[in-house]
Coordinates of C-alpha atoms in Angstrom, one line a residue:
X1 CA 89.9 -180.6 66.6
X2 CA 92.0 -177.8 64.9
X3 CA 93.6 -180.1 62.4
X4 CA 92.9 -178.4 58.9
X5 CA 89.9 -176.5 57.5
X6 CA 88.6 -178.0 54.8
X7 CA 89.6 -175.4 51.3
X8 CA 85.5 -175.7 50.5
X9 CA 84.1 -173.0 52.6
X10 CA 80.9 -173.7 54.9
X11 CA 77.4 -173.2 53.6
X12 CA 76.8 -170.6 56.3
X13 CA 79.7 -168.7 55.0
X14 CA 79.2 -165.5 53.0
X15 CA 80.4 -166.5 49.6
X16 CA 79.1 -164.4 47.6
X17 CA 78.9 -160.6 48.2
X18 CA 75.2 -158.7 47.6
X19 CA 74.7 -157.6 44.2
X20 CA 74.0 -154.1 43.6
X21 CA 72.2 -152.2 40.7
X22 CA 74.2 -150.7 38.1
X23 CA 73.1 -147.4 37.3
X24 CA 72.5 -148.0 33.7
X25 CA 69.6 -148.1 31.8
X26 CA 67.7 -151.4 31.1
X27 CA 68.3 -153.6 27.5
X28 CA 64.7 -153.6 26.4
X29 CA 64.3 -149.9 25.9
X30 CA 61.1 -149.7 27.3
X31 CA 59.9 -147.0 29.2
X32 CA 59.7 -147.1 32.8
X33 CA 55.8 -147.4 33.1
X34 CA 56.0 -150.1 30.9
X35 CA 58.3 -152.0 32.6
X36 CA 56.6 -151.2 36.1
X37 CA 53.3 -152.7 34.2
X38 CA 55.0 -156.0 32.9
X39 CA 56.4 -155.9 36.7
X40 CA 53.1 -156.0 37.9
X41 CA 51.4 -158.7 36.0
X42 CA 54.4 -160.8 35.7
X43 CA 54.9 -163.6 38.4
X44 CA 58.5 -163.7 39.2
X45 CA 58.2 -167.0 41.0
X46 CA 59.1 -170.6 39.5
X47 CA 56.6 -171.3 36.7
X48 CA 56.2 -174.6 35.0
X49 CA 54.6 -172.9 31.9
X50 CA 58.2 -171.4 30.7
X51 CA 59.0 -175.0 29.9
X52 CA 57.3 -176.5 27.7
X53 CA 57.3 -179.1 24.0
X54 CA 55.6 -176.3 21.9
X55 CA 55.3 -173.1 20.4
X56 CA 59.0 -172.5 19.4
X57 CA 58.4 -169.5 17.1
X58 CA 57.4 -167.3 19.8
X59 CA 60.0 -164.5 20.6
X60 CA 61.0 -163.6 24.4
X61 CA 59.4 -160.5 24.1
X62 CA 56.2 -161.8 23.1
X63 CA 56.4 -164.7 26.1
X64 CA 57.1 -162.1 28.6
X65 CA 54.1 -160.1 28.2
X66 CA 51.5 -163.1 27.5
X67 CA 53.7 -166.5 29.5
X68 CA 51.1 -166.5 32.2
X69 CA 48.1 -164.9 30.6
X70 CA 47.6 -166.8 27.4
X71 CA 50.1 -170.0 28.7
X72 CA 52.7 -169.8 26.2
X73 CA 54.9 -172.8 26.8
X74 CA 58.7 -173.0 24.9
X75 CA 60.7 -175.7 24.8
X76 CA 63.5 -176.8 26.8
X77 CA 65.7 -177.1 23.9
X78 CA 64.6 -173.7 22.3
X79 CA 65.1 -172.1 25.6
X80 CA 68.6 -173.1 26.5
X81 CA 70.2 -172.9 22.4
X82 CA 68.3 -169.7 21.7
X83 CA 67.9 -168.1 25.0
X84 CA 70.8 -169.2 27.3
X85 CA 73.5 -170.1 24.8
X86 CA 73.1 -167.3 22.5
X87 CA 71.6 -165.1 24.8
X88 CA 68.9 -163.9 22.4
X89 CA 66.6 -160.8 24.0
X90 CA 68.1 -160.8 27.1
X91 CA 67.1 -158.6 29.6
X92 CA 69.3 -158.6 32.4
X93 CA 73.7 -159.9 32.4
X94 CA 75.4 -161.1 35.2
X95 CA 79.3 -160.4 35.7
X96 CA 81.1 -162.8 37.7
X97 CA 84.8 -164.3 37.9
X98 CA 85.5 -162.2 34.6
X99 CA 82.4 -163.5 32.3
X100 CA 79.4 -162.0 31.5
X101 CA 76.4 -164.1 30.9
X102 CA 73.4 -162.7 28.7
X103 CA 70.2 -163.7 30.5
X104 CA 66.5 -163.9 31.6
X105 CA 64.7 -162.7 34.7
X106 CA 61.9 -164.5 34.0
X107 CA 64.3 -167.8 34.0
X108 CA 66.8 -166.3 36.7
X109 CA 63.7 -166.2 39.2
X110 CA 64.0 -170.4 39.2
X111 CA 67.1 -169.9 41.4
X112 CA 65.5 -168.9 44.8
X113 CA 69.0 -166.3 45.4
X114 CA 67.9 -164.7 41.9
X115 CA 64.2 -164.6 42.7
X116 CA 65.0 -162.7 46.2
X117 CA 66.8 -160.5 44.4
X118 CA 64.4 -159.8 41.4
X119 CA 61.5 -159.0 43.3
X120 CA 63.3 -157.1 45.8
X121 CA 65.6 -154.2 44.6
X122 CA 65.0 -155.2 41.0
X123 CA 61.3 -155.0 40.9
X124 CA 61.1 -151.4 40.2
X125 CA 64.5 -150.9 38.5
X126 CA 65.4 -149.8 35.0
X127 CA 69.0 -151.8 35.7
X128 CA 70.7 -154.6 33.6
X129 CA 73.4 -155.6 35.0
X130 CA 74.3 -157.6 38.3
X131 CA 78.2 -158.1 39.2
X132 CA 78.4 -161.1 41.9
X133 CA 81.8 -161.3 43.8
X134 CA 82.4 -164.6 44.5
X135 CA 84.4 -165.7 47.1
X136 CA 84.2 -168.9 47.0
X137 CA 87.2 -170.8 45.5
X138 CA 85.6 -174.2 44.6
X139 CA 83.1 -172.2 42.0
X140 CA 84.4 -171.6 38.6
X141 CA 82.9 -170.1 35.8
X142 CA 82.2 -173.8 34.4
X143 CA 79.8 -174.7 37.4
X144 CA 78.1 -171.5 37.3
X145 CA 77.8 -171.7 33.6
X146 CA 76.2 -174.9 34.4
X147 CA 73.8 -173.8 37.1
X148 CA 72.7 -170.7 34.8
X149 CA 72.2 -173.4 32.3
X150 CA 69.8 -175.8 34.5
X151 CA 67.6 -172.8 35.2
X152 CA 67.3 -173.3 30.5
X153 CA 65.3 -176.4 30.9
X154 CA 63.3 -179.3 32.6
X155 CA 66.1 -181.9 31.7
X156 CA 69.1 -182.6 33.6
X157 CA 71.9 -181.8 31.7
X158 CA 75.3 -183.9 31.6
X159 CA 77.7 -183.9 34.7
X160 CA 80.7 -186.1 35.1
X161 CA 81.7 -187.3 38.8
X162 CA 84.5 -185.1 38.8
X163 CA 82.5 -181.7 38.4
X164 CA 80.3 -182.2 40.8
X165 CA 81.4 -181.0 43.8
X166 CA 81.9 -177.7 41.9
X167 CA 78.6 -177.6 40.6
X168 CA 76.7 -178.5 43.8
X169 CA 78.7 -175.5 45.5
X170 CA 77.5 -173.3 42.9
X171 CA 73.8 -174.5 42.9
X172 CA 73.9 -174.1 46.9
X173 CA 75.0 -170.5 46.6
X174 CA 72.5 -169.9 43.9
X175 CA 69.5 -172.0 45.6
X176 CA 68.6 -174.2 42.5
X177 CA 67.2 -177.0 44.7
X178 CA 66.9 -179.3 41.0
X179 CA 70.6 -179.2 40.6
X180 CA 71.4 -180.2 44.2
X181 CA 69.3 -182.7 43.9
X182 CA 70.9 -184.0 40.5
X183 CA 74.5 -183.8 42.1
X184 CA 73.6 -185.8 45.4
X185 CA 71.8 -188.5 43.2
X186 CA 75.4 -188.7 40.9
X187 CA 77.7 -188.8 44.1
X188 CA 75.4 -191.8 45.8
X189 CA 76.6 -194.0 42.9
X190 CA 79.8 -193.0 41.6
X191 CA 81.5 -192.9 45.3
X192 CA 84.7 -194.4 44.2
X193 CA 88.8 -194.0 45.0
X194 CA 88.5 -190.8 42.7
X195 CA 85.6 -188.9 44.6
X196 CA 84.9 -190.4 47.8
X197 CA 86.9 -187.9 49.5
X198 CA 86.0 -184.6 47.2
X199 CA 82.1 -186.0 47.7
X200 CA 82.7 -186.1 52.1
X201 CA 84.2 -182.7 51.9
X202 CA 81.3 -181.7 49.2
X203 CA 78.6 -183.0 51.3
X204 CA 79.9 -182.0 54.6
X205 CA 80.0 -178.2 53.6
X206 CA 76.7 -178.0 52.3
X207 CA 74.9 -180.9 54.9
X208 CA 74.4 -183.6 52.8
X209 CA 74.0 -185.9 55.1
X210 CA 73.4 -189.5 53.5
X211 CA 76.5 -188.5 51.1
X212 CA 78.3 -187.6 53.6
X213 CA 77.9 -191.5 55.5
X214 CA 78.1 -193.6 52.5
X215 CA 81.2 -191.8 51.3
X216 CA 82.7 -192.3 55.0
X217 CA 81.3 -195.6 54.9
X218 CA 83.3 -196.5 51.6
X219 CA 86.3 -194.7 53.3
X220 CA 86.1 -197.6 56.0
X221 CA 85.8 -200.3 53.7
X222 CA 88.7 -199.7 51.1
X223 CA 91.5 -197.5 53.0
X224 CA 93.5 -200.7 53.4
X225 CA 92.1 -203.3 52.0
X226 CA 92.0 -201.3 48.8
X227 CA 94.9 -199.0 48.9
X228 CA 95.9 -196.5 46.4
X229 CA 98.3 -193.4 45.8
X230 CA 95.5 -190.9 44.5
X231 CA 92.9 -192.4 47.5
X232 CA 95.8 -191.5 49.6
X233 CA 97.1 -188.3 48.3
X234 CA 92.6 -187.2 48.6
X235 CA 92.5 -187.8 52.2
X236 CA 93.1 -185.1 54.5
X237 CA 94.4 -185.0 57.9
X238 CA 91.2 -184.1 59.5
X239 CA 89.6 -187.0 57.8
X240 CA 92.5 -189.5 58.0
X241 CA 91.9 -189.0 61.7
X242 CA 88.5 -189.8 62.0
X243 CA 89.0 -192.9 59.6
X244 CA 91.9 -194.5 62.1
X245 CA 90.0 -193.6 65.1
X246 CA 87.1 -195.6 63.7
X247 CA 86.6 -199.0 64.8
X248 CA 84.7 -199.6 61.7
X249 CA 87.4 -199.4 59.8
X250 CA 88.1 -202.6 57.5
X251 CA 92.3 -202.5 59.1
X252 CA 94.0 -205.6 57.2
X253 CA 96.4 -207.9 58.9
X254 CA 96.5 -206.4 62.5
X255 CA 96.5 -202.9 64.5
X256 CA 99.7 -202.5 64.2
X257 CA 99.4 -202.3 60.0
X258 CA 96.6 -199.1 60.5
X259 CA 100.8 -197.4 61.4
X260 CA 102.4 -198.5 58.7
X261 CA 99.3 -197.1 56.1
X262 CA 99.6 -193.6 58.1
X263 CA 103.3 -193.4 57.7
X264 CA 103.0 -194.4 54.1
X265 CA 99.9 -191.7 53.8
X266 CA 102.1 -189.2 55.9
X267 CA 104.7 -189.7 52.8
X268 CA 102.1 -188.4 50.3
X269 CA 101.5 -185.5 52.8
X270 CA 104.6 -184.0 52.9
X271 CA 105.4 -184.8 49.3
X272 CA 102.0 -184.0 47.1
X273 CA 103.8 -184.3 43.4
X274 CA 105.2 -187.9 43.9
X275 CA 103.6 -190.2 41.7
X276 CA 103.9 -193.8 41.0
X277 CA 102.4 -197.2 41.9
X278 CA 101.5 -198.6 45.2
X279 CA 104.4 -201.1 45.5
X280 CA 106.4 -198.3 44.6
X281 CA 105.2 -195.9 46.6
X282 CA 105.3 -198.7 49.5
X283 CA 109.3 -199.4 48.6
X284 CA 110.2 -195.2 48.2
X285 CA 108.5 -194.6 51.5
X286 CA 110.6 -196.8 53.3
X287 CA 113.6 -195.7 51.6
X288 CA 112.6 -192.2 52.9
X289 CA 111.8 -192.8 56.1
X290 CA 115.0 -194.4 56.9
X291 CA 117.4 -191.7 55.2
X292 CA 115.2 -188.5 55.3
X293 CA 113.2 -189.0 58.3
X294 CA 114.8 -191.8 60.4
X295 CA 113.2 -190.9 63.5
X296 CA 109.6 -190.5 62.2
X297 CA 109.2 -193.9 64.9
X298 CA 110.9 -191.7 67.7
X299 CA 108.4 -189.2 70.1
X300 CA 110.7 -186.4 69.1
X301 CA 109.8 -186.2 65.4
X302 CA 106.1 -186.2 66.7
X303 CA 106.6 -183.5 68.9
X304 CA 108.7 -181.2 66.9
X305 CA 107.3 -178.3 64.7
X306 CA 107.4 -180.5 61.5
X307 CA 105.8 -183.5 63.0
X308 CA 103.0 -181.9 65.6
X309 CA 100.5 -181.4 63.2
X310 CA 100.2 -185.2 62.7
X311 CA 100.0 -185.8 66.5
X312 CA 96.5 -186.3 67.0
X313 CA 96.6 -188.9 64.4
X314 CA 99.5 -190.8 65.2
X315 CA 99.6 -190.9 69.0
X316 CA 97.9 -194.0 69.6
X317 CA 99.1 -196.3 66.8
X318 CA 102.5 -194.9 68.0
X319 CA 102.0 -196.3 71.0
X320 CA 101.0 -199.5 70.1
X321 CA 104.4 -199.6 67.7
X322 CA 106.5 -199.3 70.9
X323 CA 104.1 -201.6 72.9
X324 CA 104.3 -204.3 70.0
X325 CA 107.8 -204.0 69.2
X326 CA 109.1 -203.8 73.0
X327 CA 106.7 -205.9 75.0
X328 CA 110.1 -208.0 76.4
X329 CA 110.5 -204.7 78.0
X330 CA 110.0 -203.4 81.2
X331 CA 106.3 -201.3 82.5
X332 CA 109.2 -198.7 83.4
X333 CA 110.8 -198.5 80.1
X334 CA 107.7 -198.4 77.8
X335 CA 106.4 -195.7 79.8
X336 CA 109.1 -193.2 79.5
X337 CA 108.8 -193.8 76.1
X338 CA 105.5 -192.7 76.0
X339 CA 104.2 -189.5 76.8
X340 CA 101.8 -189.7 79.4
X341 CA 99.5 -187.0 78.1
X342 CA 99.0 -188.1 74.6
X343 CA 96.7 -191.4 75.8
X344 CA 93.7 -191.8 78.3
X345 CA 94.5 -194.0 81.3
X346 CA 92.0 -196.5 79.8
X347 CA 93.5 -197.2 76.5
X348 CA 96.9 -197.1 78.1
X349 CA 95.9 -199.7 80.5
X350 CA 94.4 -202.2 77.6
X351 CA 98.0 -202.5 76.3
X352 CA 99.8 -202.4 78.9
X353 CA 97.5 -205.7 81.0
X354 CA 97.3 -207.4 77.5
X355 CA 101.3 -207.8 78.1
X356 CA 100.7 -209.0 81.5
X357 CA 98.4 -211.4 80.4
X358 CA 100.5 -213.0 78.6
X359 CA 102.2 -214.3 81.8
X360 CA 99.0 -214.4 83.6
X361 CA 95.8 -215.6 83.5
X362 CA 92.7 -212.8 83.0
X363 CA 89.0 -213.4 83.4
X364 CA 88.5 -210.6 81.1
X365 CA 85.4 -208.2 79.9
X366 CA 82.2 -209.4 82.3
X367 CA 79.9 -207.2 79.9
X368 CA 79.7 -205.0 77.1
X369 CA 80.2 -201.5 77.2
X370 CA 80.1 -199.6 73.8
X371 CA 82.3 -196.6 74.3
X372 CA 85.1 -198.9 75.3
X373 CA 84.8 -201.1 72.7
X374 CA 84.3 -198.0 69.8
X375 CA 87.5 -196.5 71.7
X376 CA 89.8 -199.5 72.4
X377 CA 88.8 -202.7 70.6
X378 CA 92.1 -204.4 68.1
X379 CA 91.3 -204.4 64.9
X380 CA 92.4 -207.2 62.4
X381 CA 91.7 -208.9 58.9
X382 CA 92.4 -211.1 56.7
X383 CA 92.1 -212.0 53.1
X384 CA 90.4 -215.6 52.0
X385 CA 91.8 -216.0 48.4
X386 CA 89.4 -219.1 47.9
X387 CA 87.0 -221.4 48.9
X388 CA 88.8 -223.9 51.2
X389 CA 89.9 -224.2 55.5
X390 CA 92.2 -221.5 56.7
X391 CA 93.5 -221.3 60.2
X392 CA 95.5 -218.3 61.4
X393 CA 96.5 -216.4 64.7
X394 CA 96.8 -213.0 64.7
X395 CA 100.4 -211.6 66.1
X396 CA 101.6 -208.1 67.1
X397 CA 105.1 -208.6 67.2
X398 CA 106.0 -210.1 70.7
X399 CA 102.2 -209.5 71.7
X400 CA 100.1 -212.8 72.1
X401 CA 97.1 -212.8 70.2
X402 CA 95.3 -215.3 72.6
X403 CA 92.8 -216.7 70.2
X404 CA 92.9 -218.9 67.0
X405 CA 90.8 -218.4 64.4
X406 CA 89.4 -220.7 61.4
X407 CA 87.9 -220.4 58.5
X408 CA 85.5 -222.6 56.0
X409 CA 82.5 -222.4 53.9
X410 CA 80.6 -223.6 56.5
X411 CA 81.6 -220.6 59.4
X412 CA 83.9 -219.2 61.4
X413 CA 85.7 -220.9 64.3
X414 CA 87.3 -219.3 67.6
X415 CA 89.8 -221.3 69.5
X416 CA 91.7 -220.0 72.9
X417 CA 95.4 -220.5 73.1
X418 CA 98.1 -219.8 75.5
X419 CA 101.5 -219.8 74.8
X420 CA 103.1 -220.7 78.3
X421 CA 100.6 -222.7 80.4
X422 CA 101.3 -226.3 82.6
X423 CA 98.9 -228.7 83.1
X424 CA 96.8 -227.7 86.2
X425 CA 96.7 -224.1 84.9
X426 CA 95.6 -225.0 81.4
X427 CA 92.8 -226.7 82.8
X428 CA 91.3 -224.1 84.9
X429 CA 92.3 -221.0 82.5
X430 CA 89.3 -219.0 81.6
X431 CA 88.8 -216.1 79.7
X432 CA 86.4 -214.1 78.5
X433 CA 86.5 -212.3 75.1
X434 CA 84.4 -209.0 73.7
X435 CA 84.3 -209.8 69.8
X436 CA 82.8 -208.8 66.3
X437 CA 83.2 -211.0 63.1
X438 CA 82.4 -209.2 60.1
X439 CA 82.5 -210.7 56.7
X440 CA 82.7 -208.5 53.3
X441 CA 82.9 -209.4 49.6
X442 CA 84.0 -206.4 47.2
X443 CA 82.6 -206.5 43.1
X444 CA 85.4 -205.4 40.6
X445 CA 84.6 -201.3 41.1
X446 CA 84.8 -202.0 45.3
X447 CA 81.8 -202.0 46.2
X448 CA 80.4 -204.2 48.6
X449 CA 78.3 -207.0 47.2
X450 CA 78.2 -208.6 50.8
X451 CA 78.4 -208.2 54.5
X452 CA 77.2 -210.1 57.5
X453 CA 78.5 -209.6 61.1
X454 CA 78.0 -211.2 64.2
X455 CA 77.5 -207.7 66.1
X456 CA 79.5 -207.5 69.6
X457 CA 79.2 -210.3 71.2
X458 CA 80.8 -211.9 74.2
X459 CA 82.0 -215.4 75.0
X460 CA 83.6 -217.5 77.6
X461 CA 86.5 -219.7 76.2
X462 CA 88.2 -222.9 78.5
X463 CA 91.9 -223.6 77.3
X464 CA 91.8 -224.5 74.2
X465 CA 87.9 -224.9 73.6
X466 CA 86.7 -224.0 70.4
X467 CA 83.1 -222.1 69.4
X468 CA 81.7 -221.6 66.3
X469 CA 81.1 -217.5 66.4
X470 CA 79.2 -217.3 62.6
X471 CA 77.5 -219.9 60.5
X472 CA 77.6 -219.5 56.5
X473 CA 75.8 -223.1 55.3
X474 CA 73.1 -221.4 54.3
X475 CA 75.3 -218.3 52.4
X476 CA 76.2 -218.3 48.8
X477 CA 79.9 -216.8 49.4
X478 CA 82.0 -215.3 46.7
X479 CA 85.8 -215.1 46.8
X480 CA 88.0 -213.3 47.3
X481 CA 86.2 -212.7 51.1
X482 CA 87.4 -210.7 53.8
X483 CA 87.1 -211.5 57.2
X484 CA 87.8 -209.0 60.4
X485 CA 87.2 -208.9 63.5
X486 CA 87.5 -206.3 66.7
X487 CA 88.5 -207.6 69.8
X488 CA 88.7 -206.8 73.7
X489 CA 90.1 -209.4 76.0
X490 CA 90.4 -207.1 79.1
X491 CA 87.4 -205.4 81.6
X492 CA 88.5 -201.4 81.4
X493 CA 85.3 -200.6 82.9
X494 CA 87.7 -200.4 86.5
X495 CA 90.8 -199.6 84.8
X496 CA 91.3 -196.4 86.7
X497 CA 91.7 -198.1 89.8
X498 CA 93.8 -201.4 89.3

């Protein structure tokens, strides 16, 4: 959509500028028929020979003229102190980001960039030296020092969380397969308010695919029910966008709230070096938005130069704001305060004929239809402290929210109300309602321990008849639970031509 590129460049980029051979004699001193004999009897492709739990007193130079004839092996731990670290008998450096590293071809040829390059314009060369111009900003000298490392030995050597996403840029550009491998195995279980967002960008530039879901997965569980300033300060606006749009996403208390968290995020936007608590972050955001930015609630801040480039994230919740807080108003009035570009004439209509119904009775949704209910449904949770009966109703300021709901240990209960209905019309009132019920349970690190959902379903409720949507006598629950649920009381399937 245009929002913001992401700082990590794609994998399809060019990063890295072709290395080309300095004009310098090799490091071995060998002559140049030597060297184009050990070129031909050495196999420059990946060998599992180099690595090995014996012979340690053998020098490089006698492993690179016998490693594949007599099957000298070397350890992992004498090749990466001796070899990498100190850079003992080297035989080729490479210069990049102002370091020089002292190393091996016979090693180098384990990264598949290196091994192009090795048998290519390097077969036949008497040159030591390759300069890399990296143009790549999330590699560092650390991750390639890393990568260089891995290519040392058969062992996986320590990563924390937080370097990963550097590391796994440098092992793509360097095509160490191993070390990609290591850093998609770290991310899958150390997704957490710290990485998940590094580890979507990570794994979105360089098509990690199953990272990429469960870390947008985790996005959609914790954004409100487990809110934080860094989680906040880590998501960008591209992302933010796709999280709200989702009707996955776990959205605590009602639709209305998914506003109040984007304003609160917005804060952290526009103001990157705050830092403080949640509750405090929560109190200084109000104070700001009613002294520095007032009219953040009014179209004009939206469509101004400041506040455009958060337009595609806030049209629709900004909607529902005016919708929810002026539903006493008139069709007229609402929709000059809304610009009639910003919405579809579906998701438009859904608000505006869930005020109506209000005064009058709906059938509502005859069938299911996906798109509309991935586009349009009201999201809304709650959170069950304990073990015990809870009823509730969830409100959108003068909006009706036209169903009760119940909870206890042995399911969950939906129950139609009405607020203003006589007795002939309460009778014969019938409506029917589009719904999911999801349950969740979090452990102590927020990770779900367990989920069960009803799936879409749809129901026909008599005033005030009451269904039991989800059983749980057979579920061993653990509290604090969650429960949410997405709703759609209205058909839009012919809402273009009511």
């Amino acid at each position: 959509m245009g929002l913001l590129n992401s700082r990590v460049l794609r994998s399809g980029d060019s990063s890295l500028v072709e290395p080309q051979p300095e004009a310098t004699a090799g490091p071995s001193g060998q002559s140049g028929s030597r060297k184009r004999k050990l070129s031909n009897s050495v196999n420059l492709g990946p060998s599992p020979d180099i690595h090995g739990p014996q012979n340690q007193g053998f020098s490089l130079h006698q492993v690179l003229n016998y490693i594949y004839r007599k099957r000298v092996k070397i350890s992992s731990n004498y090749a990466y102190e001796n070899l990498f670290l100190n850079g003992n008998d080297s035989d080729i450096k490479i210069c990049a980001l102002g370091r020089t590293w002292c190393l091996h071809k016979v090693f180098l040829c384990h990264s598949g960039y290196f091994a192009n390059i090795l048998k290519g314009i390097w077969k036949e060369s008497r040159n030591g030296v390759i300069r890399l111009l990296i143009r790549n900003e999330d590699i560092d000298t650390r991750s390639l020092h890393f990568v260089f490392g891995s290519l040392y030995t058969d062992e996986n050597l320590s990563l924390t969380p937080l370097e990963v996403p550097r590391v796994l840029a440098a092992a793509c550009l360097l095509r160490v397969d191993r070390v990609i491998r290591q850093c998609e195995e770290i991310m899958k279980t150390t997704i957490n308010r710290n990485t998940a967002c590094s580890y979507y960008l990570a794994a979105e530039t360089y098509r990690l695919k199953a990272v990429k879901t469960e870390c947008f997965q985790w996005l959609l569980h914790n954004l409100m029910v487990h809110p934080s300033v860094a989680l906040y300060k880590a998501v960008d606006l591209k992302l933010m966008y796709l999280l709200t749009s989702s009707s996955h996403l776990l959205v605590m208390q009602k639709e209305i709230d998914v506003y109040t968290t984007l304003k609160t995020w917005m804060f952290l936007y526009l103001n990157p070096c705050w830092n403080g608590t949640m509750k405090e972050l929560l109190d200084h955001t109000n104070n700001w938005l009613y002294t520095y930015m007032g009219y953040i609630d009014n179209i004009s801040f939206l469509e101004s130069e400041e506040g455009l480039i958060f337009q595609p994230v806030f049209k629709k919740l900004r909607f529902q704001h005016i919708i929810c807080d002026l539903a006493s108003t008139s069709v007229l009035e609402r929709d000059r305060l809304i610009p009639a570009e910003w919405l579809s004439p579906i998701y438009k209509h859904q608000w505006l004929t869930l005020l109506r119904a209000q005064e009058y009775g709906t059938i509502g949704p005859q069938t299911i239809n996906e798109e509309e209910l991935e586009q349009n449904t009201m999201r809304c949770g709650k959170r069950i402290p304990r073990d015990g009966r809870y009823t509730w109703k969830w409100s959108a300021g003068r909006l009706c929210f036209p169903l009760r709901v119940t909870f206890t240990s042995h399911g969950v209960i939906l129950r139609q109300r009405h607020q203003e209905c006589d007795g002939s019309s309460c009778q014969n009132h019938i409506r029917n309602v589009v719904f999911r019920i999801t349950l969740v349970c979090f452990d102590s690190n927020e990770k779900i321990t367990f989920i069960k959902t009803t799936g879409y379903k749809i129901l026909t409720f008599e005033f005030n008849e009451e269904q039991i949507v989800m059983k749980l006598d057979a579920e061993v629950l653990t509290f604090p639970l969650y429960i949410f649920g997405n709703f759609l009381f209205l058909n839009l399937g012919n809402a273009e031509n009511k």
